[in-house]
XYZ file of C-alpha atoms in Angstrom:
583
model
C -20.452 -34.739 -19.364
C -21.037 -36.555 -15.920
C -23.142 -35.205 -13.402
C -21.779 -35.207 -9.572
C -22.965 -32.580 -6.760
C -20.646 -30.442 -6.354
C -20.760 -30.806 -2.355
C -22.030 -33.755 -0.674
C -25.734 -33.780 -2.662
C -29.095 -34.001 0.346
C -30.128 -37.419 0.195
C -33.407 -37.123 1.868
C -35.104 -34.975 4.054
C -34.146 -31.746 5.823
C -32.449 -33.822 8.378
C -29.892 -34.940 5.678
C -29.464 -30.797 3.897
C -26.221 -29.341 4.081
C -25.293 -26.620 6.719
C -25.949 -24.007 4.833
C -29.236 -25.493 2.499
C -30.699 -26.288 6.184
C -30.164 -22.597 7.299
C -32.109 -21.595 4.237
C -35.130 -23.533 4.660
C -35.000 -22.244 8.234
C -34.980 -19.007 6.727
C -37.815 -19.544 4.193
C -40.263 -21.323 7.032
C -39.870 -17.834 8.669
C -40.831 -15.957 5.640
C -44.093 -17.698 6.274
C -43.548 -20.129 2.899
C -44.954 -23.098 2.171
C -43.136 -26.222 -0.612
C -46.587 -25.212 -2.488
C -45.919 -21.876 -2.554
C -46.667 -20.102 -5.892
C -43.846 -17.786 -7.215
C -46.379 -14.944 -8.113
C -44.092 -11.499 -7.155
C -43.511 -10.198 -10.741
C -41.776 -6.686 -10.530
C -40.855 -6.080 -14.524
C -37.914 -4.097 -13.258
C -34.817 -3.168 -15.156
C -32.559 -3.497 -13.326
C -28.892 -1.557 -12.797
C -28.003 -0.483 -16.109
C -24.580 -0.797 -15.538
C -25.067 -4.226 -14.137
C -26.534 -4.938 -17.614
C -24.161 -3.372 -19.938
C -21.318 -5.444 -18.492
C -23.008 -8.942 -18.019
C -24.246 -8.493 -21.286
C -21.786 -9.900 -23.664
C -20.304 -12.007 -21.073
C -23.448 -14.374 -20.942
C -24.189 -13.938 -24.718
C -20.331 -15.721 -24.727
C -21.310 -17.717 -22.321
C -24.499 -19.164 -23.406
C -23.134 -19.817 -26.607
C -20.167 -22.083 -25.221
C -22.851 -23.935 -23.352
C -25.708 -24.193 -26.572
C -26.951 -28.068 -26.321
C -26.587 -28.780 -22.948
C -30.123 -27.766 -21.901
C -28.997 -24.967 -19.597
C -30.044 -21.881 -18.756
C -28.385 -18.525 -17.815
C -29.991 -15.818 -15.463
C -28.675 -12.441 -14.386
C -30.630 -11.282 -11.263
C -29.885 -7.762 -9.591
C -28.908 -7.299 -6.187
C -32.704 -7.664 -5.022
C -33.037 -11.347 -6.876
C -35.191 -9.992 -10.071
C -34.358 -11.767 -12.829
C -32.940 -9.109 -15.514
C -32.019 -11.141 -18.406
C -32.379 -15.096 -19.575
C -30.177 -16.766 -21.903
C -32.155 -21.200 -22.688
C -30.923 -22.119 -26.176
C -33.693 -24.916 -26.737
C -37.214 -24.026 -26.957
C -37.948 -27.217 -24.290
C -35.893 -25.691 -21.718
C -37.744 -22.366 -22.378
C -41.392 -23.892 -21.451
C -39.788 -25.601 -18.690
C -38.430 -22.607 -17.243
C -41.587 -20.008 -18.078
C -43.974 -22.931 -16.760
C -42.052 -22.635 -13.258
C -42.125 -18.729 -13.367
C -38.532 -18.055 -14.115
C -38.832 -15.489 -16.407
C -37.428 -12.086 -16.541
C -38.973 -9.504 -13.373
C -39.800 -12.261 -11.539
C -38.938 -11.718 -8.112
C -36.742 -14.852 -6.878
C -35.113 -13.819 -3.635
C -35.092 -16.478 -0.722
C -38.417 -14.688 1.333
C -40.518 -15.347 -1.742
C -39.132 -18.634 -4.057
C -37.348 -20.252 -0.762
C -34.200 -21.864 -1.084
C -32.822 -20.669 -4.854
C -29.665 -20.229 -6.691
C -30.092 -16.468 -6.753
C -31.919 -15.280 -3.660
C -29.790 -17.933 -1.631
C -26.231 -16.556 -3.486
C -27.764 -13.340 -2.476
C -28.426 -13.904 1.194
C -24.599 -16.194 1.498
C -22.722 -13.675 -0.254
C -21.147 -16.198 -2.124
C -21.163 -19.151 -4.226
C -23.663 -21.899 -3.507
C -24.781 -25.597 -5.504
C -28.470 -25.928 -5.073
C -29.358 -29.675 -6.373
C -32.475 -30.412 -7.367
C -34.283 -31.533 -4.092
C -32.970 -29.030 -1.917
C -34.933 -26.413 -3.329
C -37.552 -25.642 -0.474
C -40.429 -25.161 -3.062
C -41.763 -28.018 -5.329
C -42.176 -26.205 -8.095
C -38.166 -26.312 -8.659
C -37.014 -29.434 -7.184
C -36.580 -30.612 -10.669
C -33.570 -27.958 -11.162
C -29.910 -27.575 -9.790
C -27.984 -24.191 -10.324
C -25.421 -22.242 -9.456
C -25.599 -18.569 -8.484
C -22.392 -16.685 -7.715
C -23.162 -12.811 -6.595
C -21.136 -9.662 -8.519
C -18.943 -7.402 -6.481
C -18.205 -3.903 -7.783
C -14.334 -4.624 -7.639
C -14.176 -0.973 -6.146
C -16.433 -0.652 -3.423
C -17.561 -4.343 -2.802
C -20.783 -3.797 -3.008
C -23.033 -6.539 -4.324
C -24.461 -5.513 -7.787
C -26.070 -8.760 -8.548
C -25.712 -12.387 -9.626
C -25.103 -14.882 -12.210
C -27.171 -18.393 -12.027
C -26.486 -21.399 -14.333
C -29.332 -23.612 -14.148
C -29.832 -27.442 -15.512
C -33.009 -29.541 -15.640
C -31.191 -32.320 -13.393
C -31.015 -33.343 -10.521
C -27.584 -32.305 -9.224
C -25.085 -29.335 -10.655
C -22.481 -29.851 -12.674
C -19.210 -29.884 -11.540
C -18.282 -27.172 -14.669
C -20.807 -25.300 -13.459
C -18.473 -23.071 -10.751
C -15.321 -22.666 -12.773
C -18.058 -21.170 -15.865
C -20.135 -19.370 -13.328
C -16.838 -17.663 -11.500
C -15.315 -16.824 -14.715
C -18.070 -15.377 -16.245
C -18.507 -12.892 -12.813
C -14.500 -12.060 -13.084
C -14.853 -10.614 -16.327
C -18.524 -8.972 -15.314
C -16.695 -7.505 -12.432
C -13.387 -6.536 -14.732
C -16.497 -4.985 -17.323
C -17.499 -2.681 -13.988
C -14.797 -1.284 -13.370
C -14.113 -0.210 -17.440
C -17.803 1.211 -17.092
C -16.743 3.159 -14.026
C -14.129 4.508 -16.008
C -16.130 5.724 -18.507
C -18.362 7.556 -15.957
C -15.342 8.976 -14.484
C -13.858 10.116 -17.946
C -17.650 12.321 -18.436
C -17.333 13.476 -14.480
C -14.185 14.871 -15.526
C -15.102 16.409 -18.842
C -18.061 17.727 -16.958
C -15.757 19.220 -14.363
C -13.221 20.840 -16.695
C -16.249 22.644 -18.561
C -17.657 24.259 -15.305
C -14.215 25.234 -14.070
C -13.666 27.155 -17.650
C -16.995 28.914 -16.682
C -16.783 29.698 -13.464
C -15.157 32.246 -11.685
C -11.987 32.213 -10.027
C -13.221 32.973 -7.159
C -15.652 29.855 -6.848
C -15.200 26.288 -5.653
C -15.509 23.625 -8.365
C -15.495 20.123 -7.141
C -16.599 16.987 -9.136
C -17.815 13.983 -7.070
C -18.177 10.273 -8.588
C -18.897 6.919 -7.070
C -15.252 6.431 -6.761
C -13.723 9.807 -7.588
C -13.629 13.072 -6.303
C -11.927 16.293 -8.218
C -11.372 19.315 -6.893
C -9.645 22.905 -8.252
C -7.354 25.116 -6.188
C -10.378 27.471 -4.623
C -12.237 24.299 -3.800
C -8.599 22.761 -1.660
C -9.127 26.214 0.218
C -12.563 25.959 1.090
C -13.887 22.222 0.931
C -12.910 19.630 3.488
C -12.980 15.908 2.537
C -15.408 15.649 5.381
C -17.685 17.809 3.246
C -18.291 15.148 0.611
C -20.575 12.759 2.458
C -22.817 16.551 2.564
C -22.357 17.403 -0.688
C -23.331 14.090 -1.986
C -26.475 14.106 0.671
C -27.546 17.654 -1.277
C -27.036 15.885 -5.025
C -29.467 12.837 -4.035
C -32.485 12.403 -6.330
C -31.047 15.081 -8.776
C -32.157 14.666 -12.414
C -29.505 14.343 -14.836
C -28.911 17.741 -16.777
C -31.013 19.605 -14.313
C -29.326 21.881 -12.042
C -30.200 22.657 -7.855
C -29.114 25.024 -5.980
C -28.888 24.553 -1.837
C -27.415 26.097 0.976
C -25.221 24.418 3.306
C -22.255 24.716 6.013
C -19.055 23.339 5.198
C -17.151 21.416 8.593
C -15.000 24.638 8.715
C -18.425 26.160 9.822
C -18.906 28.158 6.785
C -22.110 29.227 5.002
C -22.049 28.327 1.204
C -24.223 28.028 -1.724
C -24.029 25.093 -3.659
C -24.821 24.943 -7.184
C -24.842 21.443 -8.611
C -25.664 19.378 -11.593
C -25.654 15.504 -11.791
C -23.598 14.389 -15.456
C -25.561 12.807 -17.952
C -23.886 9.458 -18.178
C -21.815 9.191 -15.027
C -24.164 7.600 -12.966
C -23.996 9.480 -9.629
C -21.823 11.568 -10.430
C -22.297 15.121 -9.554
C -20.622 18.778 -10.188
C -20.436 21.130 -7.180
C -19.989 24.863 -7.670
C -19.589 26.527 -4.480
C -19.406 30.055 -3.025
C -18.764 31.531 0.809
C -22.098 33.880 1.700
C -21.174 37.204 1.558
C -21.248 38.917 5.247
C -22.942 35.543 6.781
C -21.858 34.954 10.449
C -19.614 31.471 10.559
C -21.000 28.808 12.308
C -19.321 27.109 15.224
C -17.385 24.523 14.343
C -18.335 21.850 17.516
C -17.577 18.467 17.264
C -20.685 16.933 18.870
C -23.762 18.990 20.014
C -25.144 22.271 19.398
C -28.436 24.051 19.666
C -30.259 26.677 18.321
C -32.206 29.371 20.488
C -35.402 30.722 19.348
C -33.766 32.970 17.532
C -31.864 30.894 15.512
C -28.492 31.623 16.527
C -25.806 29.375 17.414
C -25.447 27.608 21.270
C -22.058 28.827 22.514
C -21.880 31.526 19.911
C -20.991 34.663 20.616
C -23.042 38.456 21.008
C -22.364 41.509 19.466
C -21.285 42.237 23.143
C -19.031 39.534 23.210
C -20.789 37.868 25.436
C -22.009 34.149 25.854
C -25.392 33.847 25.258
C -25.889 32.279 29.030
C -26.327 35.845 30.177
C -24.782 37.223 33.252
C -27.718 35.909 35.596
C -31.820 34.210 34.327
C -32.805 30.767 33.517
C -32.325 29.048 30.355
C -33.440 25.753 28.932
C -31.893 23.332 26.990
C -34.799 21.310 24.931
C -33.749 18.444 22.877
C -34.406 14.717 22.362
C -32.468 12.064 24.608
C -28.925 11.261 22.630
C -28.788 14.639 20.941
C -26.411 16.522 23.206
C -28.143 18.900 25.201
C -25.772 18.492 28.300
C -22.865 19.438 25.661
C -24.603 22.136 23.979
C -25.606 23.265 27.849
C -22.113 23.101 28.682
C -21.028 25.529 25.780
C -23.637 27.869 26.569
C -22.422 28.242 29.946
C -18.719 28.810 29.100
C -18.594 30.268 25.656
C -16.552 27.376 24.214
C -19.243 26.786 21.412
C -17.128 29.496 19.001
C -13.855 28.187 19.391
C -14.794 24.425 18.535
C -12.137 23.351 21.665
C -12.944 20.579 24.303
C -15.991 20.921 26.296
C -15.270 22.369 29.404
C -16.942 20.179 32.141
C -14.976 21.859 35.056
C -16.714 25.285 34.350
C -15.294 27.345 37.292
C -18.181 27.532 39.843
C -20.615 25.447 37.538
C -22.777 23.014 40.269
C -24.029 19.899 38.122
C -27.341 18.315 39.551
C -28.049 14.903 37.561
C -32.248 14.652 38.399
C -31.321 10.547 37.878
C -29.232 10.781 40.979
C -32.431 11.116 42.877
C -33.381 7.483 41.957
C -29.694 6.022 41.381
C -29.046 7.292 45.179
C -31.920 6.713 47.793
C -35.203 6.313 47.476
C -38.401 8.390 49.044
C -37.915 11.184 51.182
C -34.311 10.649 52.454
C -32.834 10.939 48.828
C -35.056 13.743 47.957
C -33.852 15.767 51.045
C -29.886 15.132 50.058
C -30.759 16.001 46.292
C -32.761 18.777 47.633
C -30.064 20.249 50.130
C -27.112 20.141 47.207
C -30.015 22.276 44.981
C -30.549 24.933 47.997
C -27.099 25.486 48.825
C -25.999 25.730 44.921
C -28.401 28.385 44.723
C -27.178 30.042 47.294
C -23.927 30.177 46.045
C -25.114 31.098 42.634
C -27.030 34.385 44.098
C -23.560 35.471 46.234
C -21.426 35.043 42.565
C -21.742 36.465 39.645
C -19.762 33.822 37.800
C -21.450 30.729 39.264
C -23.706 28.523 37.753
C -26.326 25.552 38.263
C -26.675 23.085 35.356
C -29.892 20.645 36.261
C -29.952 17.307 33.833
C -32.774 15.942 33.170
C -34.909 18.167 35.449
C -37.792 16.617 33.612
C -37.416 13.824 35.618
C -37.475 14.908 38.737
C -39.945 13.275 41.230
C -42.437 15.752 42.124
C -41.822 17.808 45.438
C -38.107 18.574 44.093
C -40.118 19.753 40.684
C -41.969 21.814 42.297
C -38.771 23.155 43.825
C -37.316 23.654 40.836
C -40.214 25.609 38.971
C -40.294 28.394 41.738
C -36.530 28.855 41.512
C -37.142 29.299 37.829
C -40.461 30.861 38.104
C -38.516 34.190 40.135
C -37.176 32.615 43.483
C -33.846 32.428 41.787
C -33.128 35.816 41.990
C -29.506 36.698 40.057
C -28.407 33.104 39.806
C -28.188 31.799 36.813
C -29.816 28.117 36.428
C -29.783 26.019 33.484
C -31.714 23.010 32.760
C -31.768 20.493 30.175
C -35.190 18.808 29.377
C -36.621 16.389 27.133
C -38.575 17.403 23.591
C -42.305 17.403 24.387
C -42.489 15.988 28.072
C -44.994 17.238 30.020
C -42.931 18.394 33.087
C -39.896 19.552 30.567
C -42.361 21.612 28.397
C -43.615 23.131 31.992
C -40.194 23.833 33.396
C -38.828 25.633 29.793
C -42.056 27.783 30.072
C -41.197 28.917 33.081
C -37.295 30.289 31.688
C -36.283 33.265 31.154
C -35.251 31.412 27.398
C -35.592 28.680 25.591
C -32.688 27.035 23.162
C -33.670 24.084 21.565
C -30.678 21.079 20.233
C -31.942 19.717 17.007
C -32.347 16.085 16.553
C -28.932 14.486 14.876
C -31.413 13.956 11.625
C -32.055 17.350 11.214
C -28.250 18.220 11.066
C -27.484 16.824 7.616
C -24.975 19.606 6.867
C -23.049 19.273 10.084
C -22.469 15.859 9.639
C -19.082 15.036 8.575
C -17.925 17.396 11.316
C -19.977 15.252 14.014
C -18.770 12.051 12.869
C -15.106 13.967 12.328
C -15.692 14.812 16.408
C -16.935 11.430 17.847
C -14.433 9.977 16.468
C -11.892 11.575 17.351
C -13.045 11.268 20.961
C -13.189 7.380 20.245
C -9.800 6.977 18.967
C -7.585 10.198 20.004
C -4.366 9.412 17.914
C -6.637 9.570 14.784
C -6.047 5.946 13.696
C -9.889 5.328 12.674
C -11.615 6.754 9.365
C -14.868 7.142 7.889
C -14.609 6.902 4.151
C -16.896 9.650 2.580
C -19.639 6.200 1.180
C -19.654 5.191 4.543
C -20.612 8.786 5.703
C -23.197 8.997 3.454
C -24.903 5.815 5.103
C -24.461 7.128 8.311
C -26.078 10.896 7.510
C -29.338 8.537 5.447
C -30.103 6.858 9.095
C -32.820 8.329 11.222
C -30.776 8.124 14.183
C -33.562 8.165 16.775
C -30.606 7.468 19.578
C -29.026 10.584 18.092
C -25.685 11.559 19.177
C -25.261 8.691 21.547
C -26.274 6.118 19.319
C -24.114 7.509 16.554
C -21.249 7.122 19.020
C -22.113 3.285 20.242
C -22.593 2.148 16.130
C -18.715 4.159 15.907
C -17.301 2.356 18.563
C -18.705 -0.690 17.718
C -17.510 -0.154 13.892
C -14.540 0.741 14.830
C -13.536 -2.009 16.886
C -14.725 -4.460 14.126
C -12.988 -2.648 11.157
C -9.459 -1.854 13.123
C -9.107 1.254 11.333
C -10.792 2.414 8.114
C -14.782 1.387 8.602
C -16.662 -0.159 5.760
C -20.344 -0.326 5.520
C -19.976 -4.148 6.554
C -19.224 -2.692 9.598
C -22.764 -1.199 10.112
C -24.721 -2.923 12.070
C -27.939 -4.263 9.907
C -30.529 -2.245 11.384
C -28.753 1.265 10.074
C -27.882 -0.289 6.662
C -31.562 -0.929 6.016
C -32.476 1.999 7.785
C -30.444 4.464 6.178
C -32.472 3.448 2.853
C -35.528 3.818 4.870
C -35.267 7.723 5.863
C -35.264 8.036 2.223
C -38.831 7.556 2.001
C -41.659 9.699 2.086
C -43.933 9.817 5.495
C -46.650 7.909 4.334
C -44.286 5.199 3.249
C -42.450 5.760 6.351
C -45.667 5.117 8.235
C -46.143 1.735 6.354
C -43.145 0.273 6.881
C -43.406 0.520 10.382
C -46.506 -0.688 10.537
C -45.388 -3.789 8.755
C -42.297 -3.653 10.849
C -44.616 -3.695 14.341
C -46.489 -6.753 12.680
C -43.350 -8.767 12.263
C -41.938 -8.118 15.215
C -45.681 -9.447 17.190
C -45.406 -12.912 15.094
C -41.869 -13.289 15.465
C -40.283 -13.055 12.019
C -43.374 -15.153 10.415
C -44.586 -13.500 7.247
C -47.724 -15.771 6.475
C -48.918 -14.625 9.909
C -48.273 -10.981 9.911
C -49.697 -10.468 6.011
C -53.082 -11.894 8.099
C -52.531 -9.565 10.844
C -52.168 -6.162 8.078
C -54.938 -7.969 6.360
C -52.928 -8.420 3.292
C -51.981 -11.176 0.944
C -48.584 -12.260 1.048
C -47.603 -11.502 -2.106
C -48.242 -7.683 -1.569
C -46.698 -8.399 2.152
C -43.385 -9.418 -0.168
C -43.614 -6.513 -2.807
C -43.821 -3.880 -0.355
C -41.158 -5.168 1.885
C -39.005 -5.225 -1.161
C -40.289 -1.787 -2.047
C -39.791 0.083 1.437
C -36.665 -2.357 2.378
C -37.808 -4.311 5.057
């Protein structure tokens, strides 16, 4: 058969390379790679299993239809390791194993340059590499074809199929064999996800039969959820991203038990076992605690005092927890919502789960920022510090009035030092809120000097609460409910850090929502909490390392070569352990 590039083939240099070859050599220089560069980053992984099971037979077909045209066929998983090899001459073999592509090898763009997989990878999509626009040497003297797998379901990437020729340009048969071959891989996928489902389910049906009536049964897959009638009761759909959070790392056959709150705001205990077979998929049994108080269901922010009990929730008197008169403050880290949770501790709204309300009869709001946004020096600390004095005033004449300080932390010093004695005792029976940062020196001072202390956890530490957060920013983003956070997606969102917290979590919405017009994908996401949803999942050493190695990127600018010198590493374990802690 005749060989012609597929696209126009690069004549020469990088001058001549095609849009998207030229991007990819950009992309390798940056890596810190070198055309010398030595393909060394052997992993030996497996790779997905399901991946495997479905390409199987397809490139066994495959390699048989092409048997004497000195090609070779790799599957590579969605990282660029080479799973599986089909070469049906021994020549092409030595050829291939001399140039290190051999199964585990790790061939994604950052360590073999400009490649049929890593490049497919990084595209998305089909791409001809000819033989001399290969950035490395080593494999100028192949052209390929690498096509990545989508799960036909969720669209994920699960891998890619390469066709590879000792020539110097592809073969024009190459992308009609290449793109059938990942059709029926893809249609294979979807049969294997049906034969996970079919276990879920048979899984499912046995713990109904055993449990009681009175317990939740719900069966969660990568693409199907199951639920009984108790379960339709109890368990909102905004409870699966949770559920599926609690079933992470379980071992097949080996049951966990958790406890959790459901968005409703009740306390459950979840009893789950992952099915052998189904991949993720995961069995729920779940029961309402006995006698345990219900949480507040609040969209956005809430706190917990010292002694654990809900911001906004309500006394055995009845009674917000604000108190009829003292000082309280609200301790939490910037983003996570301490005005709101301030705001429902003041009018009692936390237990009802309604609208905020900012218009608190007789509530006197003091932003410390004013100070700075307003006038400078002494004249802006005398108007800041009249609208303090006469609020207090007020508050000790009523009963019912309030003073909510933001970010007293902040305030320059004279009108801290005002502050303190009003909450050290000159106060007298007004009541006086402030909300302070987590561990800044003036905010730790001023929520000493309270009569209590209620601290807002951090939006990572809220795992269980957060379908009902996401549930609540977005329906302040989009009011007629036209926007939706399918429960994968939610699951993304709940693995990120979220070191903005709440208000970061609303900007990635917004922005999400704007791009998706409706039902968000993880496309949407912006890179940084993709990649950083897989790093919360690791453990604090590794979480340590990676941002070390993170820091030394981001001083040489994206160049690998440069920061492996700066960790005093090679680059080879630079490359493994970026791959390792997703970098």
């Amino acid at each position: 058969m005749p060989d012609r590039p597929l696209d126009a083939p690069a004549p020469g240099g990088a001058r001549d390379l095609r849009a998207d070859i030229a991007r990819s050599w950009q992309r390798s220089v940056m890596c810190g790679l070198e055309p010398d560069h030595a393909i060394t980053a052997f992993t030996g992984g497996p790779g997905s299993a399901a991946v495997r099971r479905a390409a199987g037979p397809v490139l066994e077909e495959l390699a048989r239809h092409t048997a004497g045209t000195g090609v070779a066929l790799l599957l590579g998983d969605r990282d660029g390791v080479i799973v599986d090899r089909w070469s049906d001459t021994g020549a092409a073999e030595r050829v291939l194993e001399r140039r290190g592509v051999v199964p585990g090898m790790l061939y994604s763009e950052e360590q073999a340059g400009t490649n049929g997989l890593g490049t497919a990878l990084e595209l998305g999509r089909g791409v001809a590499i000819h033989g001399t626009e290969h950035f490395l040497e080593s494999l100028k003297g192949f052209s390929c074809y690498g096509h990545p797998i989508r799960h036909p379901l969720t669209r994920r990437v699960e891998g890619v199929v390469d066709i590879t020729g000792v020539q110097a340009t592809a073969n024009p048969l190459y992308l009609p064999l290449v793109v059938r071959a990942v059709e029926e891989i893809e249609r294979r996928l979807v049969e294997g996800a049906r034969v996970e489902d079919l276990r879920l389910m048979s899984a499912y049906q046995r713990a109904r039969r055993r449990s009681r009536s009175d317990a939740a049964v719900v069966g969660l897959g990568a693409e199907l959820a199951l639920a009984d009638p108790a379960a339709l009761d109890l368990v909102d759909p905004r409870d699966h991203p949770m559920l599926r959070g609690l079933a992470r790392g379980l071992t097949a056959g080996r049951p966990s038990t958790a406890d959790a709150v459901l968005v409703s705001g009740v306390p459950v205990r979840v009893e789950m076992t992952r099915v052998e077979g189904a991949g993720a998929g995961t069995v729920f049994r779940i029961e309402a605690v006995a006698g345990a108080p219900r949480t507040a269901a609040v969209p956005a922010a809430a706190g917990r005092s010292e002694a654990g009990s809900s911001v906004g929730g309500q006394s055995e008197a009845g009674q917000s927890e604000a108190g009829p008169a003292g000082s309280v403050a609200v301790v939490g880290e910037p983003g996570s919502g301490v005005t709101t949770a301030a705001l429902r501790l003041i009018d009692g709204a936390g237990g009802a789960g309604g609208p905020v309300a900012a218009d608190v009869p007789r509530l006197t709001l003091l932003d410390a920022v004013e100070v700075d946004a307003a006038e400078l020096g002494a004249d802006g600390e005398r108007v800041w510090g009249g609208r303090f004095a006469d609020a207090l005033r007020d508050a000790e004449r009523d009963d019912a009035a309030v003073v909510l300080i933001e970010h007293a932390d902040l305030l320059p010093d004279p009108l801290l030092r005002r502050v303190s004695r009003a909450l050290a005792g000159g106060s007298g029976r007004a009541r006086l809120v402030v909300t302070v940062r987590t561990g800044a020196g003036a905010g730790e001072a001023l929520a000493a000097l309270c009569d209590r202390r209620v601290a807002v956890p951090p939006l990572r530490e809220r795992q269980s609460e957060f379908p009902r957060i996401v549930a609540g920013v977005l329906a302040e983003l989009v009011p007629d409910g036209g926007a939706r956070v399918p429960p994968g997606v939610a699951t993304v969102l709940a693995s990120y850090p979220w070191p903005g917290n709440i208000t970061e979590l609303r900007a990635v919405l917004a922005a999400a929502v704007c791009r998706s017009g409706g039902t968000v994908t993880v496309d949407d996401l912006p890179e940084h909490v993709r990649r950083g949803a897989t790093a919360a999942r690791l453990t604090g050493m590794e979480r340590a390392e990676r941002a070390a190695i993170v820091a030394a990127l981001a001083a040489k600018g994206g160049n690998k070569r440069q920061a492996a010198e700066e960790l005093g590493i090679s680059r080879t374990t630079l490359y493994a352990r970026m791959r390792t802690l997703k970098v």
